[in-house]
Short mmCIF file of C-alpha atoms (C1' of nucleotides) in Angstrom, two decimals:
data_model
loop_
_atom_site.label_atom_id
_atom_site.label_comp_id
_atom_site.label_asym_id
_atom_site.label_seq_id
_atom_site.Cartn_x
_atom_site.Cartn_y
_atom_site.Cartn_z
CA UNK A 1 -39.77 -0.72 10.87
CA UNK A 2 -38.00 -1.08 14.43
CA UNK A 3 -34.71 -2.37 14.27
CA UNK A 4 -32.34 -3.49 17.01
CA UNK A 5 -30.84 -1.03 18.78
CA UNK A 6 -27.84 -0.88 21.30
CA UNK A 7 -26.17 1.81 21.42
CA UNK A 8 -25.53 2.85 24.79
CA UNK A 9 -22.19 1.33 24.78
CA UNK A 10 -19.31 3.25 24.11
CA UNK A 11 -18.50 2.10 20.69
CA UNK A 12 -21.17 1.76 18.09
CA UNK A 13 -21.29 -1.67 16.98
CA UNK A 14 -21.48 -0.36 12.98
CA UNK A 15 -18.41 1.51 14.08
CA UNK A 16 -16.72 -1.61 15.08
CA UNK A 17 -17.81 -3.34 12.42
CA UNK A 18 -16.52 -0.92 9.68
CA UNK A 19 -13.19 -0.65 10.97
CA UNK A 20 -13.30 -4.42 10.73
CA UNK A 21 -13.95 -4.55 7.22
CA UNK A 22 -11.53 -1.92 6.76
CA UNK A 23 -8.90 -3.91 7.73
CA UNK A 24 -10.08 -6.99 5.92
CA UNK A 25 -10.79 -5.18 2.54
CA UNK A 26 -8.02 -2.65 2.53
CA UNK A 27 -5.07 -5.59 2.95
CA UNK A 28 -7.11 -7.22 0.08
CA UNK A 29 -7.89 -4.39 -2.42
CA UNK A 30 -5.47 -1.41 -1.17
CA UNK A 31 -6.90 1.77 0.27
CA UNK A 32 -7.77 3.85 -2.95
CA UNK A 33 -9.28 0.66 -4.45
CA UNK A 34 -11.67 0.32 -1.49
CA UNK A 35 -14.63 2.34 -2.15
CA UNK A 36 -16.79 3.43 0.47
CA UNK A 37 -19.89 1.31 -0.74
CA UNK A 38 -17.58 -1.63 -0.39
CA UNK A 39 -17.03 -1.26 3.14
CA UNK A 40 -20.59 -0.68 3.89
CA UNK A 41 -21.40 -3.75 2.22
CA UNK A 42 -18.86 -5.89 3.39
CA UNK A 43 -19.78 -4.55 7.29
CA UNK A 44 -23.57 -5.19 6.34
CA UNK A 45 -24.17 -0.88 6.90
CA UNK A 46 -25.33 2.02 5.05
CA UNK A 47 -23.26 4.74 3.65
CA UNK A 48 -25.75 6.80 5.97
CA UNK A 49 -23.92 5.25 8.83
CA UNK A 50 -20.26 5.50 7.29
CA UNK A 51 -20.26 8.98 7.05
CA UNK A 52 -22.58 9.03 10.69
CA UNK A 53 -18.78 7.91 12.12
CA UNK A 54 -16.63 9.23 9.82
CA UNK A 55 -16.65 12.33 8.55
CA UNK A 56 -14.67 11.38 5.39
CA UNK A 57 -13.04 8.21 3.98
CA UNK A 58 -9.66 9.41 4.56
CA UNK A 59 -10.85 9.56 8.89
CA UNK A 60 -11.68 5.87 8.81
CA UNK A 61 -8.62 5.40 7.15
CA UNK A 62 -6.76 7.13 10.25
CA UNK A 63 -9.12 5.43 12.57
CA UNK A 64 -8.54 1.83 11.22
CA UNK A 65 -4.82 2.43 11.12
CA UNK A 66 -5.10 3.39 15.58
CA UNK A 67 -7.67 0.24 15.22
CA UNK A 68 -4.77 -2.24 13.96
CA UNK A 69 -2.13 -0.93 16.39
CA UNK A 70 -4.95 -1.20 19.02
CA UNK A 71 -5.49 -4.72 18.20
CA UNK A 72 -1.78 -6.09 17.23
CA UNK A 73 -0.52 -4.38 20.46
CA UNK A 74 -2.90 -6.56 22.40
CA UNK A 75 -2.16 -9.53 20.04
CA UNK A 76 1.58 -9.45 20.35
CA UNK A 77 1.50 -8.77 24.34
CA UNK A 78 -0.21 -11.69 24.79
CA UNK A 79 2.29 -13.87 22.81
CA UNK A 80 3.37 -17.00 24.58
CA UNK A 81 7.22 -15.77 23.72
CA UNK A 82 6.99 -13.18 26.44
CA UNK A 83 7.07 -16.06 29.04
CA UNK A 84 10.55 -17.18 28.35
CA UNK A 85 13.39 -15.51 30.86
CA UNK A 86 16.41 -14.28 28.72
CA UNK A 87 15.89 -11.33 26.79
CA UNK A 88 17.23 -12.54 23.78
CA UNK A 89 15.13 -16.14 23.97
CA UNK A 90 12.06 -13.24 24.12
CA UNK A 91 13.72 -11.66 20.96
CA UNK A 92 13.57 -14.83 18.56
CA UNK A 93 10.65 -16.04 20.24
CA UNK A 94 9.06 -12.82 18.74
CA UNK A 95 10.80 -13.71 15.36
CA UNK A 96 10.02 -17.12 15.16
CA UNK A 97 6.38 -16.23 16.25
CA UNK A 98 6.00 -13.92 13.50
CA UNK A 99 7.11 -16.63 10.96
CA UNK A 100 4.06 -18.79 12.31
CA UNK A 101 1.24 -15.94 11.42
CA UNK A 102 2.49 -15.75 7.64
CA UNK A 103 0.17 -18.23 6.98
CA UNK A 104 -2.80 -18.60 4.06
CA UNK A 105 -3.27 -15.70 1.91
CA UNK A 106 -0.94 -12.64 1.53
CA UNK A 107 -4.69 -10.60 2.86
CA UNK A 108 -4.62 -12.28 5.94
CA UNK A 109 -1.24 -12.19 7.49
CA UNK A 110 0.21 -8.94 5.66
CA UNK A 111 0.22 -5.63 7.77
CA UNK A 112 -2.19 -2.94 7.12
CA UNK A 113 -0.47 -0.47 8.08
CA UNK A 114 2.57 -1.19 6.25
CA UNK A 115 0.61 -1.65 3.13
CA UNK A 116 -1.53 1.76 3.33
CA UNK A 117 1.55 3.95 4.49
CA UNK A 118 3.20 2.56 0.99
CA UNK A 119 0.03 3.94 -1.06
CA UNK A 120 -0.90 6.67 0.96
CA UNK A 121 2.00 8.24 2.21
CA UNK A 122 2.22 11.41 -0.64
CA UNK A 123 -1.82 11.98 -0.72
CA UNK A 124 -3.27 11.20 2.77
CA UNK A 125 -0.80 12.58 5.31
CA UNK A 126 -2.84 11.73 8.43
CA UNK A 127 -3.24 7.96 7.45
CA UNK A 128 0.38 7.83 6.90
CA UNK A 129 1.11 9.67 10.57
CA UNK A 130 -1.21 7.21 12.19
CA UNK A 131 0.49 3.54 10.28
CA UNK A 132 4.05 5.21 10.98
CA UNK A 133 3.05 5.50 14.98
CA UNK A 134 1.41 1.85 14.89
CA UNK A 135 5.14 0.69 12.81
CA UNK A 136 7.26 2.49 15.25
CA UNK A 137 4.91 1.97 17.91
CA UNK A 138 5.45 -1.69 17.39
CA UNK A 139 8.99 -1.52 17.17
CA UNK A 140 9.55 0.01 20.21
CA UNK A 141 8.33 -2.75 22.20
CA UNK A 142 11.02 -4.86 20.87
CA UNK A 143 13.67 -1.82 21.89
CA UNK A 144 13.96 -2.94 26.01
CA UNK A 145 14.58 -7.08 25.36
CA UNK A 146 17.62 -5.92 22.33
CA UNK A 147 18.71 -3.11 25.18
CA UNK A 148 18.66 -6.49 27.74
CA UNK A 149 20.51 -9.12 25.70
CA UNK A 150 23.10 -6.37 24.53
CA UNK A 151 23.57 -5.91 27.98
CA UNK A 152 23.50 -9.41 29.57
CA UNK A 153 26.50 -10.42 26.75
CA UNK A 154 28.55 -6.75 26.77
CA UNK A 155 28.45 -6.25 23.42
CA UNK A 156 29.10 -2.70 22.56
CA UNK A 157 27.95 -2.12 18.93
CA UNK A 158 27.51 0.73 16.35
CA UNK A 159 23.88 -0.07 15.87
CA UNK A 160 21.38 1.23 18.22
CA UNK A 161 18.51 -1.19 19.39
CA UNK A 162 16.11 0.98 18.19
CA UNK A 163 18.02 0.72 14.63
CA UNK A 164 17.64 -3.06 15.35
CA UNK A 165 13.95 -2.64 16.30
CA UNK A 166 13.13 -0.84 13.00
CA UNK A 167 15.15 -3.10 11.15
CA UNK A 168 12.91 -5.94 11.98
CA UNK A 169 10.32 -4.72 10.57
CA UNK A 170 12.00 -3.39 7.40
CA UNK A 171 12.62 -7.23 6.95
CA UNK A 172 9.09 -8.06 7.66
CA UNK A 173 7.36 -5.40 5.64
CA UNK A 174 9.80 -6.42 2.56
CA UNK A 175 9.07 -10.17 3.30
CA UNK A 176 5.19 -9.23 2.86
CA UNK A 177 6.29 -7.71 -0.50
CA UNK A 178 7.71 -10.67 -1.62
CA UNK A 179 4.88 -13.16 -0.50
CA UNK A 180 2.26 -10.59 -2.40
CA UNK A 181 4.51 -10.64 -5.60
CA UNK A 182 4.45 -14.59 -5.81
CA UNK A 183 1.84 -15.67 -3.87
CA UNK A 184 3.41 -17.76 -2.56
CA UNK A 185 5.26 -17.54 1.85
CA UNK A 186 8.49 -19.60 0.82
CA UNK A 187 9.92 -16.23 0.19
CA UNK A 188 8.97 -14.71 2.73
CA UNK A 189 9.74 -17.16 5.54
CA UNK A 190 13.29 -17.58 3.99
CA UNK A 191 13.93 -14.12 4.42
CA UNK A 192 12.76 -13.68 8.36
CA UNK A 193 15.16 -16.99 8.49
CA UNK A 194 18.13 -14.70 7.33
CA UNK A 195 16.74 -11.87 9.75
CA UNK A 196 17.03 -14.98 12.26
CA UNK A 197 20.95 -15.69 11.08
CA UNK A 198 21.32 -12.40 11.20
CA UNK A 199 20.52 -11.44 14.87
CA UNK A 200 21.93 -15.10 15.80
CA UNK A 201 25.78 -13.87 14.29
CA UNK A 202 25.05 -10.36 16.24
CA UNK A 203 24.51 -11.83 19.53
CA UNK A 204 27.38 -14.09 19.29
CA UNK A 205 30.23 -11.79 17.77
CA UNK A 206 31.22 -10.09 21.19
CA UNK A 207 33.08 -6.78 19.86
CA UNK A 208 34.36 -6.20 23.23
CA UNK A 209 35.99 -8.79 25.20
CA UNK A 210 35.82 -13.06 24.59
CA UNK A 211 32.85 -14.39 25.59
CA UNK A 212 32.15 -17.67 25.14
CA UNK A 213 28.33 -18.88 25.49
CA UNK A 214 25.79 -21.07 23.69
CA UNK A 215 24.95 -19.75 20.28
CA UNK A 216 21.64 -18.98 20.70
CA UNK B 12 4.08 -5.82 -29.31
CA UNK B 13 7.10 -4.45 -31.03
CA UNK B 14 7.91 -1.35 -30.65
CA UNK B 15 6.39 0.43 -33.98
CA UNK B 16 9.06 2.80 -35.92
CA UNK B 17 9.00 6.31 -35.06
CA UNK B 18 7.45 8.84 -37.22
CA UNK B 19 8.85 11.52 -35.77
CA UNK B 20 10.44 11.52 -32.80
CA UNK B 21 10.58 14.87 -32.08
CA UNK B 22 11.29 15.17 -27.90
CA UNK B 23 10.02 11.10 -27.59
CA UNK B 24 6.92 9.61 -28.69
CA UNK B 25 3.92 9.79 -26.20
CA UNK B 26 4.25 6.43 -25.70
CA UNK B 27 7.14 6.52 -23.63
CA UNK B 28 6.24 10.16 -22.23
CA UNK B 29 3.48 8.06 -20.83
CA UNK B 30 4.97 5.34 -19.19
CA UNK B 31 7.74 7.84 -17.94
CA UNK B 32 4.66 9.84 -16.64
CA UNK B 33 3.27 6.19 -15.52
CA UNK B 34 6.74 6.00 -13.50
CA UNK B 35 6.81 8.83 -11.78
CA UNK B 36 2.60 9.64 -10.82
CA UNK B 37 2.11 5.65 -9.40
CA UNK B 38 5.56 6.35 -7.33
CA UNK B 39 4.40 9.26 -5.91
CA UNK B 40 0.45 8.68 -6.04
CA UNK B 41 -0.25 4.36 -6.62
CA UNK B 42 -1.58 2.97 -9.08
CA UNK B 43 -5.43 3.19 -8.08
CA UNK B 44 -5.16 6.60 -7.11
CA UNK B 45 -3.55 7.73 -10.37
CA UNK B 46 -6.68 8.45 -13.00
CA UNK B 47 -5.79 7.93 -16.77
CA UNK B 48 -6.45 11.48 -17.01
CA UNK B 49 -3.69 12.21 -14.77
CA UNK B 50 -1.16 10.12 -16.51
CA UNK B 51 -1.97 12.01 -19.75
CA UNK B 52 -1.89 15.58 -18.50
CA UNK B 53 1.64 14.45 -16.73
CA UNK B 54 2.40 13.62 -20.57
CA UNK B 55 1.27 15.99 -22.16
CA UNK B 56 -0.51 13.95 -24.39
CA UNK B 57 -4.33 13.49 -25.05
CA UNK B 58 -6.72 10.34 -23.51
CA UNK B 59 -6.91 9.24 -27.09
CA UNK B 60 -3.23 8.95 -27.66
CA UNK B 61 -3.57 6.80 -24.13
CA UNK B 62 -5.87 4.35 -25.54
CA UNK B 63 -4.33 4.30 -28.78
CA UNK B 64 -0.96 2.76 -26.86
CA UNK B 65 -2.82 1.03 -24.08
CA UNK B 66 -5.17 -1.14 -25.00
CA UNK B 67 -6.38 -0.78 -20.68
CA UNK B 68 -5.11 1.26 -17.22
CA UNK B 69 -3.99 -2.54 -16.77
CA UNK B 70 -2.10 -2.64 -19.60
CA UNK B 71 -0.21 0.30 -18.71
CA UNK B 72 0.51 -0.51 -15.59
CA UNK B 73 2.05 -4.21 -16.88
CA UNK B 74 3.69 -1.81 -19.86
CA UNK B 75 4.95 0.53 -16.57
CA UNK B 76 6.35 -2.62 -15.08
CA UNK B 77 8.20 -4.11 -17.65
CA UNK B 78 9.72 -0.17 -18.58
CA UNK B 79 10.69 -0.31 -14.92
CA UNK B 80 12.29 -3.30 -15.35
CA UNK B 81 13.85 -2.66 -18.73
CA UNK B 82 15.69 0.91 -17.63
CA UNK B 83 16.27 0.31 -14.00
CA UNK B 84 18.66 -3.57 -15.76
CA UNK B 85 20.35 -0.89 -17.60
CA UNK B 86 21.14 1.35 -14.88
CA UNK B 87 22.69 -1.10 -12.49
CA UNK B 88 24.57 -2.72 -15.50
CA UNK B 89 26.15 0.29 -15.96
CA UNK B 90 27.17 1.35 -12.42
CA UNK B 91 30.58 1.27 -11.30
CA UNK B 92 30.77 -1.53 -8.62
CA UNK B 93 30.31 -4.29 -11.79
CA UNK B 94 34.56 -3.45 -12.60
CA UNK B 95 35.69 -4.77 -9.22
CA UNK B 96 37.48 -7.84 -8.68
CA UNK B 97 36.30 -9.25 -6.44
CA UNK B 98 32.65 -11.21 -6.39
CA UNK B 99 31.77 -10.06 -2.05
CA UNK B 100 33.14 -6.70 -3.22
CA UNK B 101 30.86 -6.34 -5.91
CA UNK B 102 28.45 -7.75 -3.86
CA UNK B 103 29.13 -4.66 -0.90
CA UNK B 104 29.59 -2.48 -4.14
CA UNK B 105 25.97 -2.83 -5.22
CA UNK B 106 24.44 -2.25 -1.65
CA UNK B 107 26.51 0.84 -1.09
CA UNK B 108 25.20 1.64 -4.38
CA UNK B 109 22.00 1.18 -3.43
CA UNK B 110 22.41 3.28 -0.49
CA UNK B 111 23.59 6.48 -2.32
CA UNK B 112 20.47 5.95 -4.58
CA UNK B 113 18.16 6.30 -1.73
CA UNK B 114 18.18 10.61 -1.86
CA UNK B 115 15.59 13.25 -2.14
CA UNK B 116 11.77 12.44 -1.98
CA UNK B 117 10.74 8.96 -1.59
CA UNK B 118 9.08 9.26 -4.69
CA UNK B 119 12.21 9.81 -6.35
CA UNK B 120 14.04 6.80 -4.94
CA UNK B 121 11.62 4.13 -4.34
CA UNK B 122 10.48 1.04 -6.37
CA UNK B 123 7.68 1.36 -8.52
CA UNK B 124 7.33 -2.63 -9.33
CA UNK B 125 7.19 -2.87 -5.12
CA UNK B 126 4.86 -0.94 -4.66
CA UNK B 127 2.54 -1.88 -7.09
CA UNK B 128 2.53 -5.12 -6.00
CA UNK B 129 1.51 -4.63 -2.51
CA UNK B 130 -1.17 -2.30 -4.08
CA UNK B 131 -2.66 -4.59 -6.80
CA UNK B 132 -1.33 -7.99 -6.41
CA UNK B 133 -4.99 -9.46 -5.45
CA UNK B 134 -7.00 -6.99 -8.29
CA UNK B 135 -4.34 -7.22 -10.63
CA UNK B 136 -2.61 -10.60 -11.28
CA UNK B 137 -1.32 -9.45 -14.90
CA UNK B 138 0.38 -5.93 -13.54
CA UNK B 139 1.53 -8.46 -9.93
CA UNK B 140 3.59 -10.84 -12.37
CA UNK B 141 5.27 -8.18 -14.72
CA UNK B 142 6.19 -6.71 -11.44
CA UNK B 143 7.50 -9.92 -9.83
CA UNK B 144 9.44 -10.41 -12.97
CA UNK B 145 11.21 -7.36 -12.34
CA UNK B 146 11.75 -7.57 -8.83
CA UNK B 147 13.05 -11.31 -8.86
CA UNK B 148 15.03 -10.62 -12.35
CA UNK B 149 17.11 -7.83 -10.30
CA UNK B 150 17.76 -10.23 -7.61
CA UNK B 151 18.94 -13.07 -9.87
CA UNK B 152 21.50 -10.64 -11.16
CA UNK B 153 23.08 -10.50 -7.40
CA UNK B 154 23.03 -14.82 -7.45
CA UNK B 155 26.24 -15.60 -9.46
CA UNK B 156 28.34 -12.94 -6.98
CA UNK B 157 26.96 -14.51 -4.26
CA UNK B 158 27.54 -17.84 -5.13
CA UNK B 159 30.92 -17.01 -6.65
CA UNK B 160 31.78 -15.38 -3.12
CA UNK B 161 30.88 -18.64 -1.54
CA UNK B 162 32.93 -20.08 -3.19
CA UNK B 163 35.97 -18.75 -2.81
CA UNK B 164 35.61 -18.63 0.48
CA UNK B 165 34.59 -22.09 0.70
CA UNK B 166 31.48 -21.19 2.74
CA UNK B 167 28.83 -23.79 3.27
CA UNK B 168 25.81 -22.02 3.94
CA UNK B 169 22.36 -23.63 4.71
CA UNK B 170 21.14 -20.54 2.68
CA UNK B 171 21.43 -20.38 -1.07
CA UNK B 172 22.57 -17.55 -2.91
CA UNK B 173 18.71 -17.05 -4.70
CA UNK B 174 17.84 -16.72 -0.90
CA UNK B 175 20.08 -14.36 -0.16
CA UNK B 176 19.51 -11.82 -2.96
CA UNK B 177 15.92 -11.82 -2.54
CA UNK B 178 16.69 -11.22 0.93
CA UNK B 179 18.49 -8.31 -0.01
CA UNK B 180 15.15 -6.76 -2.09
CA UNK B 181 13.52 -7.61 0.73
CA UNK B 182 15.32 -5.45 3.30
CA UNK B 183 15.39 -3.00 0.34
CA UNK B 184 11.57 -2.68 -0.08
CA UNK B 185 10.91 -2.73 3.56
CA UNK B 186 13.47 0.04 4.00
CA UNK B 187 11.20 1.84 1.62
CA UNK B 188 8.37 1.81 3.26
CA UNK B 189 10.21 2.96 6.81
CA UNK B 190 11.17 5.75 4.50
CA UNK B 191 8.12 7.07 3.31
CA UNK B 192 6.70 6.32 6.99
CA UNK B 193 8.77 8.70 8.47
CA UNK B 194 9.23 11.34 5.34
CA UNK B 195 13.39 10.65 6.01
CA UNK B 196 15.72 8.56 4.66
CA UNK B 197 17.59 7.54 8.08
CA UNK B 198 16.00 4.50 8.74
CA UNK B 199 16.04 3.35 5.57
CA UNK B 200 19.19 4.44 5.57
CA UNK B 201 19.90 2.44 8.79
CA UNK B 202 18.64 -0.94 7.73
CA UNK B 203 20.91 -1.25 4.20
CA UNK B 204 23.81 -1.26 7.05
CA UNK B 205 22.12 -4.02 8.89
CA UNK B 206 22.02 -5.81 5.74
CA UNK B 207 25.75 -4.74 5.03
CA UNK B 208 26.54 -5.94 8.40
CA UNK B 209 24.41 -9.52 7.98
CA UNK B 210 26.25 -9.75 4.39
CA UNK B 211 29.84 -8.97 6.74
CA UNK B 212 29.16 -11.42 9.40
CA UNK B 213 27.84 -14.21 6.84
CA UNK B 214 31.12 -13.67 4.64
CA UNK B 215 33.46 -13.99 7.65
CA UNK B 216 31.98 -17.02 8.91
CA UNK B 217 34.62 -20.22 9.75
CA UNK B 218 34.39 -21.92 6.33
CA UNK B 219 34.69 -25.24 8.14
CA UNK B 220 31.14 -26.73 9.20
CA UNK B 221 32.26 -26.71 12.47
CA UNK B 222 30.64 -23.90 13.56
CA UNK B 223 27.59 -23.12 15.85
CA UNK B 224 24.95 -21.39 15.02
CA UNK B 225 22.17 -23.13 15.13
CA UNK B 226 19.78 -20.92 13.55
CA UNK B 227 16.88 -22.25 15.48
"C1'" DA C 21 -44.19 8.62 36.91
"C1'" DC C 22 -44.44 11.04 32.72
"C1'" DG C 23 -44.06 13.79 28.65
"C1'" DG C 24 -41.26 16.39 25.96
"C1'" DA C 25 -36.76 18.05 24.54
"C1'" DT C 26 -32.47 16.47 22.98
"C1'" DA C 27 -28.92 13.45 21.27
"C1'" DT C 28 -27.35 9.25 19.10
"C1'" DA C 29 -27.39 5.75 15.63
"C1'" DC C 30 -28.66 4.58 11.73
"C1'" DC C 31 -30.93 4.44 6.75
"C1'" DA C 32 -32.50 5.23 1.62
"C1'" DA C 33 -32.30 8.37 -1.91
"C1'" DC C 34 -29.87 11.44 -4.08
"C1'" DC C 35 -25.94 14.68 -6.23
"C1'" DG C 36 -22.24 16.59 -9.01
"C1'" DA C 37 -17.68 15.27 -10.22
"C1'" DC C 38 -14.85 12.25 -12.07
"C1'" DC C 39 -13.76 7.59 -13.56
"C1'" DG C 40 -12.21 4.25 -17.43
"C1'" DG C 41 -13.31 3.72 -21.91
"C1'" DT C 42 -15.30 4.83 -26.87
"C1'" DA C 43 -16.61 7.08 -31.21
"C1'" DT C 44 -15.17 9.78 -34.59
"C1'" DG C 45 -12.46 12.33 -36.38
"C1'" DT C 46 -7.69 14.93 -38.15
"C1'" DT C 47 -2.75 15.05 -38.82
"C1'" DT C 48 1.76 12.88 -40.06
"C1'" DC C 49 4.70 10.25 -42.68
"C1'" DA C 50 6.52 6.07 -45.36
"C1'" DT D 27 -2.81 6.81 -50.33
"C1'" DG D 28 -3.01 4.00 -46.39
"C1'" DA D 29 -1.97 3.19 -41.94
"C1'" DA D 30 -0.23 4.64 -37.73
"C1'" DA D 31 -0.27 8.53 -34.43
"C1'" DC D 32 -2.52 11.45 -32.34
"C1'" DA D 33 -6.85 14.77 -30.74
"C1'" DT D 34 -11.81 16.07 -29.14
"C1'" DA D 35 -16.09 15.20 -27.55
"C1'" DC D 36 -18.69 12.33 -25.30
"C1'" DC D 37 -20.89 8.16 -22.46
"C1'" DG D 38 -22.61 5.24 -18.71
"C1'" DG D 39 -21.23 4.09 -14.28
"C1'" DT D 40 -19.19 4.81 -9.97
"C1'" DC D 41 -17.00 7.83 -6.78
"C1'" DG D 42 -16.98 10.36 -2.13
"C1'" DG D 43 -20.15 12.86 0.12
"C1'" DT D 44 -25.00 15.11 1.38
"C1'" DT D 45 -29.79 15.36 2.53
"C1'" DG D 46 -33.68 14.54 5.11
"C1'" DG D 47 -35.57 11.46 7.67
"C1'" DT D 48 -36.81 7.59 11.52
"C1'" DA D 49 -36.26 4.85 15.62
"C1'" DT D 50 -34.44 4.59 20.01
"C1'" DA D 51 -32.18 6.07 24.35
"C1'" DT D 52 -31.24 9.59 27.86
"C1'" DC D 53 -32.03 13.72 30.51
"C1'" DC D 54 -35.00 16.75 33.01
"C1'" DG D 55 -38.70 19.56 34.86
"C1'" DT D 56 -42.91 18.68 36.77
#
DNA sequence: ACGGATATACCAACCGACCGGTATGTTTCA
DNA sequence: TGAAACATACCGGTCGGTTGGTATATCCGT
């Protein structure tokens, strides 16, 4: 029985596909509930060909993680927000774009790396290093536009923007606990809305000297 | 359903050996990863004294839950920040509590009912609600501080005080996960002050509606 | 240009261990 | 003595992982 092969490019495409279902099936089920045959049937593959790619669950587990912060990285950086001009416009328009993905179910617009590093993070140290790089990963990009708006308005703080980054995503993360617990988003969009308060009151308490500019 | 009269309660009944054992394996472990037999070997009891108690692994995990929910009431009813004055003290008095909690392994210190939701909210609606019980049950106990805060400081807020405290579990559960990301407690550490900081800025707000922000 | 050696990509069948759960007791105590 | 509180042995199914194989693509000496 010939079947269709292509497999001169780089990436196999049952590769490609598994990591895919990975990501679908994990934020669904969790990572210890995911068995093996489930991925292979939910990426249409044999187990032949799982363990062809990775040697062991736990490696696709690492690999998916590097897979999501692949494919969020490239997500995020081409965000419409990044157009705007003032570094702190950039900073809410990253906020206010994250409140438009929580959308539909909790599987869809949860983070999978957030969600694995929670279940993982005692058992499966390599999975955990490789969700805590795409977290922090993440959060760094945020670092240079806090660094830029701190600057622009001279406020000298105790908090870091790295501290800031992180604590972004704290909110996040805890927002996607909240959304899986009721399943409902109200929760969860209230809370980035007092993340929103929060940063607005930060960037308009100058610590230093009196300067007066538009909230926002 | 009620608890049945003990025989003999010689060093606790394996009932609540179990769910103790339940608390501390799914912290450190989850819930899918922990086997039955582990949760009875952590006991010290046998798989038949398991199923005598738990009708399912479900069951214990919605019996975890409510236990959870049960001792960890008790423990903040009992902490010291509850005999201040003040409502926005005791409100500051419960996150610094909070903060001194977070200490030693993240299994030690984290929420079980958090992260068994993000683990089994989809596979496990019956274990997902006993948790959301308990996480939204501990937030309502922040609302009348809150409110009572508000109102002596004649703040009108286009937030209500059920937003806020769940905002608070939120940061709380995300910094959780930042800690067992990184192995540390800093950043977890890092984004309670953020929150202490939001609650500071939000409390020393004009009470007038004349101000600003435009939260937008 | 061609055949063979080699490597990749995949598959179906299988394996021992362990899973949640049960059957059948034995002990403990009101 | 009866029921609740345990214990032991066991069961069918599923788990992560292995085995042995096939089909295709690429390299290479001739």
């Amino acid at each position: 029985m010939p079947r269709p092969a292509k497999h001169h490019p780089e990436r196999g495409d049952a590769r490609t596909r598994l990591l895919e279902a990975a990501r679908d099936v994990i934020r669904a089920k969790g990572f210890a509930a995911t068995s093996v045959d489930d991925l292979c049937k939910a990426a249409g593959v044999s187990k032949g060909a799982f363990f062809h790619h990775f040697e062991t669950k736990e490696a696709l587990g690492v690999a998916a993680a590097a897979y999501w912060a692949e494919t969020t990285s490239a997500f995020f950086a081409n965000a419409p927000y990044h157009r705007l001009d003032d570094p702190l416009d950039r900073l809410f328009g990253y906020v206010e774009f994250r409140k438009t993905i929580i959308d539909g179910d909790p599987a869809e617009f949860t983070c999978l790396v957030g969600t694995m590093t929670q279940e993982v993070y005692g058992s499966h140290p390599a999975i955990r290093d490789a969700c805590a790089a795409s977290i922090f990963g993440h959060a760094a990009t945020l670092e240079p536009d806090i660094a830029a708006a701190m600057a622009a308005r001279g406020i000298e703080a105790d908090w870091t923007p790295a501290s800031l980054a992180r604590h972004t995503q704290a909110v996040l993360q805890g927002a996607f606990i909240l959304a899986k617990a009721t399943g409902g988003r109200e929760d969860a969009l209230d809370s980035v809305d007092h993340l929103k308060r929060y940063l607005t009151l930060l960037f308009s308490q100058p610590r230093s000297k009196g300067n007066t500019h538009d909230g926002r």
